[in-house]
């Protein structure tokens, strides 16, 4: 095993975003992808050759994850309502959320307003960064980092 325990949240880089999954009792990973929806795969398949990051969960959370995963009904992928981060937070915490998606939308919204007002690329980029940062602070995350 690679330093994670059943019930932990794992992630790996996927382009500009972090892809997330949940480690199950047998070491396989529950995650959600555009072509397969929510499904279970091996750690090797989940890694896809990338470095695996582990978010160690408290014992009570890991136990809740394993109970919920045992009765989890799989759903299809939807970027806005059921991406990998929604799947992980739904199973781990009982509510589907995607802080990274929120941060991207906030960044794009602030960047759009900035561009409309200034037509200046550097200020637009700064607006994007500001929007992502502010959404992260509002959500209690560092920079709104998460996964899609």
PDB file of C-alpha atoms in Angstrom:
ATOM      1  CA  UNK A   1       0.000   0.000   0.000  1.00  0.00           C
ATOM      2  CA  UNK A   2       1.245   3.518  -0.775  1.00  0.00           C
ATOM      3  CA  UNK A   3       0.822   5.311   2.555  1.00  0.00           C
ATOM      4  CA  UNK A   4      -2.933   5.590   2.481  1.00  0.00           C
ATOM      5  CA  UNK A   5      -5.587   3.864   4.515  1.00  0.00           C
ATOM      6  CA  UNK A   6      -9.096   2.735   3.569  1.00  0.00           C
ATOM      7  CA  UNK A   7     -11.354   5.783   3.729  1.00  0.00           C
ATOM      8  CA  UNK A   8      -8.628   8.301   2.891  1.00  0.00           C
ATOM      9  CA  UNK A   9      -9.010  10.803   0.055  1.00  0.00           C
ATOM     10  CA  UNK A  10      -6.415  10.552  -2.701  1.00  0.00           C
ATOM     11  CA  UNK A  11      -5.712  12.940  -5.541  1.00  0.00           C
ATOM     12  CA  UNK A  12      -3.441  13.375  -8.515  1.00  0.00           C
ATOM     13  CA  UNK A  13      -2.720  16.121 -11.001  1.00  0.00           C
ATOM     14  CA  UNK A  14      -4.966  16.050 -14.098  1.00  0.00           C
ATOM     15  CA  UNK A  15      -3.952  18.957 -16.306  1.00  0.00           C
ATOM     16  CA  UNK A  16      -4.891  22.179 -14.525  1.00  0.00           C
ATOM     17  CA  UNK A  17      -6.965  20.425 -11.875  1.00  0.00           C
ATOM     18  CA  UNK A  18      -6.634  17.791  -9.169  1.00  0.00           C
ATOM     19  CA  UNK A  19      -8.531  14.538  -9.672  1.00  0.00           C
ATOM     20  CA  UNK A  20      -9.894  13.024  -6.434  1.00  0.00           C
ATOM     21  CA  UNK A  21     -10.990   9.609  -5.256  1.00  0.00           C
ATOM     22  CA  UNK A  22     -11.705   7.593  -2.117  1.00  0.00           C
ATOM     23  CA  UNK A  23      -9.696   4.565  -1.006  1.00  0.00           C
ATOM     24  CA  UNK A  24     -11.975   1.594  -0.356  1.00  0.00           C
ATOM     25  CA  UNK A  25     -11.450  -1.286   2.091  1.00  0.00           C
ATOM     26  CA  UNK A  26      -9.775  -3.459  -0.566  1.00  0.00           C
ATOM     27  CA  UNK A  27      -7.370  -0.676  -1.641  1.00  0.00           C
ATOM     28  CA  UNK A  28      -9.204   0.121  -4.864  1.00  0.00           C
ATOM     29  CA  UNK A  29     -10.408   3.666  -5.494  1.00  0.00           C
ATOM     30  CA  UNK A  30     -13.894   5.090  -6.044  1.00  0.00           C
ATOM     31  CA  UNK A  31     -13.781   8.083  -8.373  1.00  0.00           C
ATOM     32  CA  UNK A  32     -15.701   9.783 -11.173  1.00  0.00           C
ATOM     33  CA  UNK A  33     -14.583  10.384 -14.764  1.00  0.00           C
ATOM     34  CA  UNK A  34     -16.304  11.812 -17.846  1.00  0.00           C
ATOM     35  CA  UNK A  35     -16.248   8.553 -19.834  1.00  0.00           C
ATOM     36  CA  UNK A  36     -17.075   6.077 -17.031  1.00  0.00           C
ATOM     37  CA  UNK A  37     -19.005   8.087 -14.424  1.00  0.00           C
ATOM     38  CA  UNK A  38     -18.585   6.950 -10.832  1.00  0.00           C
ATOM     39  CA  UNK A  39     -16.673   3.689 -10.749  1.00  0.00           C
ATOM     40  CA  UNK A  40     -14.042   1.717  -8.883  1.00  0.00           C
ATOM     41  CA  UNK A  41     -10.559   1.127 -10.245  1.00  0.00           C
ATOM     42  CA  UNK A  42      -7.111   0.028  -9.152  1.00  0.00           C
ATOM     43  CA  UNK A  43      -4.660   2.492  -7.631  1.00  0.00           C
ATOM     44  CA  UNK A  44      -2.464   2.111 -10.712  1.00  0.00           C
ATOM     45  CA  UNK A  45      -5.328   3.080 -13.020  1.00  0.00           C
ATOM     46  CA  UNK A  46      -6.266   6.021 -10.800  1.00  0.00           C
ATOM     47  CA  UNK A  47      -2.658   7.253 -10.668  1.00  0.00           C
ATOM     48  CA  UNK A  48      -2.322   7.224 -14.471  1.00  0.00           C
ATOM     49  CA  UNK A  49       1.435   7.512 -14.024  1.00  0.00           C
ATOM     50  CA  UNK A  50       1.159  10.582 -11.780  1.00  0.00           C
ATOM     51  CA  UNK A  51       2.199  11.143  -8.173  1.00  0.00           C
ATOM     52  CA  UNK A  52      -0.517  10.181  -5.700  1.00  0.00           C
ATOM     53  CA  UNK A  53      -1.295  12.667  -2.941  1.00  0.00           C
ATOM     54  CA  UNK A  54      -3.000  11.423   0.205  1.00  0.00           C
ATOM     55  CA  UNK A  55      -5.332  13.404   2.425  1.00  0.00           C
ATOM     56  CA  UNK A  56      -5.388  11.358   5.618  1.00  0.00           C
ATOM     57  CA  UNK A  57      -8.852  11.452   7.125  1.00  0.00           C
ATOM     58  CA  UNK A  58      -9.692  11.140  10.830  1.00  0.00           C
ATOM     59  CA  UNK A  59     -10.764   7.654  11.892  1.00  0.00           C
ATOM     60  CA  UNK A  60     -14.435   8.635  12.233  1.00  0.00           C
ATOM     61  CA  UNK A  61     -14.456  10.081   8.688  1.00  0.00           C
ATOM     62  CA  UNK A  62     -12.716   7.009   7.259  1.00  0.00           C
ATOM     63  CA  UNK A  63     -15.279   4.741   8.912  1.00  0.00           C
ATOM     64  CA  UNK A  64     -18.139   6.892   7.565  1.00  0.00           C
ATOM     65  CA  UNK A  65     -16.589   6.789   4.072  1.00  0.00           C
ATOM     66  CA  UNK A  66     -16.361   3.008   4.108  1.00  0.00           C
ATOM     67  CA  UNK A  67     -19.961   2.613   5.307  1.00  0.00           C
ATOM     68  CA  UNK A  68     -21.263   5.117   2.730  1.00  0.00           C
ATOM     69  CA  UNK A  69     -19.203   3.606  -0.098  1.00  0.00           C
ATOM     70  CA  UNK A  70     -20.722   0.198   0.656  1.00  0.00           C
ATOM     71  CA  UNK A  71     -24.214   1.492  -0.060  1.00  0.00           C
ATOM     72  CA  UNK A  72     -23.265   4.112  -2.650  1.00  0.00           C
ATOM     73  CA  UNK A  73     -25.299   4.121  -5.863  1.00  0.00           C
ATOM     74  CA  UNK A  74     -23.159   5.123  -8.826  1.00  0.00           C
ATOM     75  CA  UNK A  75     -24.034   8.176 -10.873  1.00  0.00           C
ATOM     76  CA  UNK A  76     -22.915   9.539 -14.187  1.00  0.00           C
ATOM     77  CA  UNK A  77     -20.395  12.338 -14.600  1.00  0.00           C
ATOM     78  CA  UNK A  78     -21.482  15.954 -14.905  1.00  0.00           C
ATOM     79  CA  UNK A  79     -18.866  18.702 -14.686  1.00  0.00           C
ATOM     80  CA  UNK A  80     -21.222  21.127 -12.939  1.00  0.00           C
ATOM     81  CA  UNK A  81     -23.224  18.816 -10.652  1.00  0.00           C
ATOM     82  CA  UNK A  82     -21.352  15.510 -10.286  1.00  0.00           C
ATOM     83  CA  UNK A  83     -17.615  15.645 -10.947  1.00  0.00           C
ATOM     84  CA  UNK A  84     -14.994  13.678  -8.978  1.00  0.00           C
ATOM     85  CA  UNK A  85     -14.943  16.244  -6.180  1.00  0.00           C
ATOM     86  CA  UNK A  86     -18.738  16.062  -5.816  1.00  0.00           C
ATOM     87  CA  UNK A  87     -18.459  12.268  -5.543  1.00  0.00           C
ATOM     88  CA  UNK A  88     -15.753  12.441  -2.873  1.00  0.00           C
ATOM     89  CA  UNK A  89     -17.500  15.068  -0.742  1.00  0.00           C
ATOM     90  CA  UNK A  90     -20.891  13.335  -1.067  1.00  0.00           C
ATOM     91  CA  UNK A  91     -19.504  10.028   0.196  1.00  0.00           C
ATOM     92  CA  UNK A  92     -17.076  11.480   2.751  1.00  0.00           C
ATOM     93  CA  UNK A  93     -19.180  14.310   4.189  1.00  0.00           C
ATOM     94  CA  UNK A  94     -22.764  13.674   3.086  1.00  0.00           C
ATOM     95  CA  UNK A  95     -23.005  16.707   0.777  1.00  0.00           C
ATOM     96  CA  UNK A  96     -21.837  17.136  -2.800  1.00  0.00           C
ATOM     97  CA  UNK A  97     -19.530  20.126  -3.225  1.00  0.00           C
ATOM     98  CA  UNK A  98     -16.801  21.151  -5.640  1.00  0.00           C
ATOM     99  CA  UNK A  99     -14.719  24.007  -4.215  1.00  0.00           C
ATOM    100  CA  UNK A 100     -12.402  23.935  -7.218  1.00  0.00           C
ATOM    101  CA  UNK A 101     -15.298  24.382  -9.648  1.00  0.00           C
ATOM    102  CA  UNK A 102     -16.578  27.298  -7.574  1.00  0.00           C
ATOM    103  CA  UNK A 103     -13.126  28.897  -7.614  1.00  0.00           C
ATOM    104  CA  UNK A 104     -12.817  28.552 -11.408  1.00  0.00           C
ATOM    105  CA  UNK A 105     -16.263  30.093 -11.935  1.00  0.00           C
ATOM    106  CA  UNK A 106     -15.502  32.945  -9.521  1.00  0.00           C
ATOM    107  CA  UNK A 107     -12.161  33.566 -11.217  1.00  0.00           C
ATOM    108  CA  UNK A 108     -13.744  33.647 -14.658  1.00  0.00           C
ATOM    109  CA  UNK A 109     -16.537  35.937 -13.450  1.00  0.00           C
ATOM    110  CA  UNK A 110     -14.144  38.487 -11.959  1.00  0.00           C
ATOM    111  CA  UNK A 111     -11.872  38.218 -15.021  1.00  0.00           C
ATOM    112  CA  UNK A 112     -14.840  38.820 -17.350  1.00  0.00           C
ATOM    113  CA  UNK A 113     -15.944  41.920 -15.467  1.00  0.00           C
ATOM    114  CA  UNK A 114     -12.362  43.186 -15.336  1.00  0.00           C
ATOM    115  CA  UNK A 115     -11.906  42.659 -19.067  1.00  0.00           C
ATOM    116  CA  UNK A 116     -15.240  44.329 -19.867  1.00  0.00           C
ATOM    117  CA  UNK A 117     -14.260  47.378 -17.830  1.00  0.00           C
ATOM    118  CA  UNK A 118     -10.591  47.677 -18.749  1.00  0.00           C
ATOM    119  CA  UNK A 119      -9.857  45.590 -21.900  1.00  0.00           C
ATOM    120  CA  UNK A 120      -6.440  45.064 -20.308  1.00  0.00           C
ATOM    121  CA  UNK A 121      -5.046  41.486 -20.407  1.00  0.00           C
ATOM    122  CA  UNK A 122      -2.803  41.840 -17.345  1.00  0.00           C
ATOM    123  CA  UNK A 123      -5.624  43.271 -15.231  1.00  0.00           C
ATOM    124  CA  UNK A 124      -7.928  40.530 -16.522  1.00  0.00           C
ATOM    125  CA  UNK A 125      -5.415  37.882 -15.406  1.00  0.00           C
ATOM    126  CA  UNK A 126      -5.116  39.590 -12.032  1.00  0.00           C
ATOM    127  CA  UNK A 127      -8.924  39.629 -11.770  1.00  0.00           C
ATOM    128  CA  UNK A 128      -9.011  35.901 -12.437  1.00  0.00           C
ATOM    129  CA  UNK A 129      -6.452  35.237  -9.710  1.00  0.00           C
ATOM    130  CA  UNK A 130      -8.308  37.523  -7.303  1.00  0.00           C
ATOM    131  CA  UNK A 131     -11.634  35.773  -7.971  1.00  0.00           C
ATOM    132  CA  UNK A 132     -10.111  32.334  -7.327  1.00  0.00           C
ATOM    133  CA  UNK A 133      -8.380  33.553  -4.185  1.00  0.00           C
ATOM    134  CA  UNK A 134     -11.504  35.202  -2.779  1.00  0.00           C
ATOM    135  CA  UNK A 135     -13.643  32.134  -3.450  1.00  0.00           C
ATOM    136  CA  UNK A 136     -11.067  30.010  -1.638  1.00  0.00           C
ATOM    137  CA  UNK A 137     -11.199  32.275   1.382  1.00  0.00           C
ATOM    138  CA  UNK A 138     -14.987  32.286   1.397  1.00  0.00           C
ATOM    139  CA  UNK A 139     -15.034  28.485   1.128  1.00  0.00           C
ATOM    140  CA  UNK A 140     -12.336  28.107   3.767  1.00  0.00           C
ATOM    141  CA  UNK A 141      -9.878  26.640   1.272  1.00  0.00           C
ATOM    142  CA  UNK A 142      -6.424  27.834   0.305  1.00  0.00           C
ATOM    143  CA  UNK A 143      -6.991  29.370  -3.100  1.00  0.00           C
ATOM    144  CA  UNK A 144     -10.035  27.227  -3.817  1.00  0.00           C
ATOM    145  CA  UNK A 145      -7.846  24.262  -4.728  1.00  0.00           C
ATOM    146  CA  UNK A 146      -9.682  21.025  -5.138  1.00  0.00           C
ATOM    147  CA  UNK A 147     -10.581  18.847  -8.063  1.00  0.00           C
ATOM    148  CA  UNK A 148     -12.761  18.514 -11.053  1.00  0.00           C
TER     149      UNK A 148
END
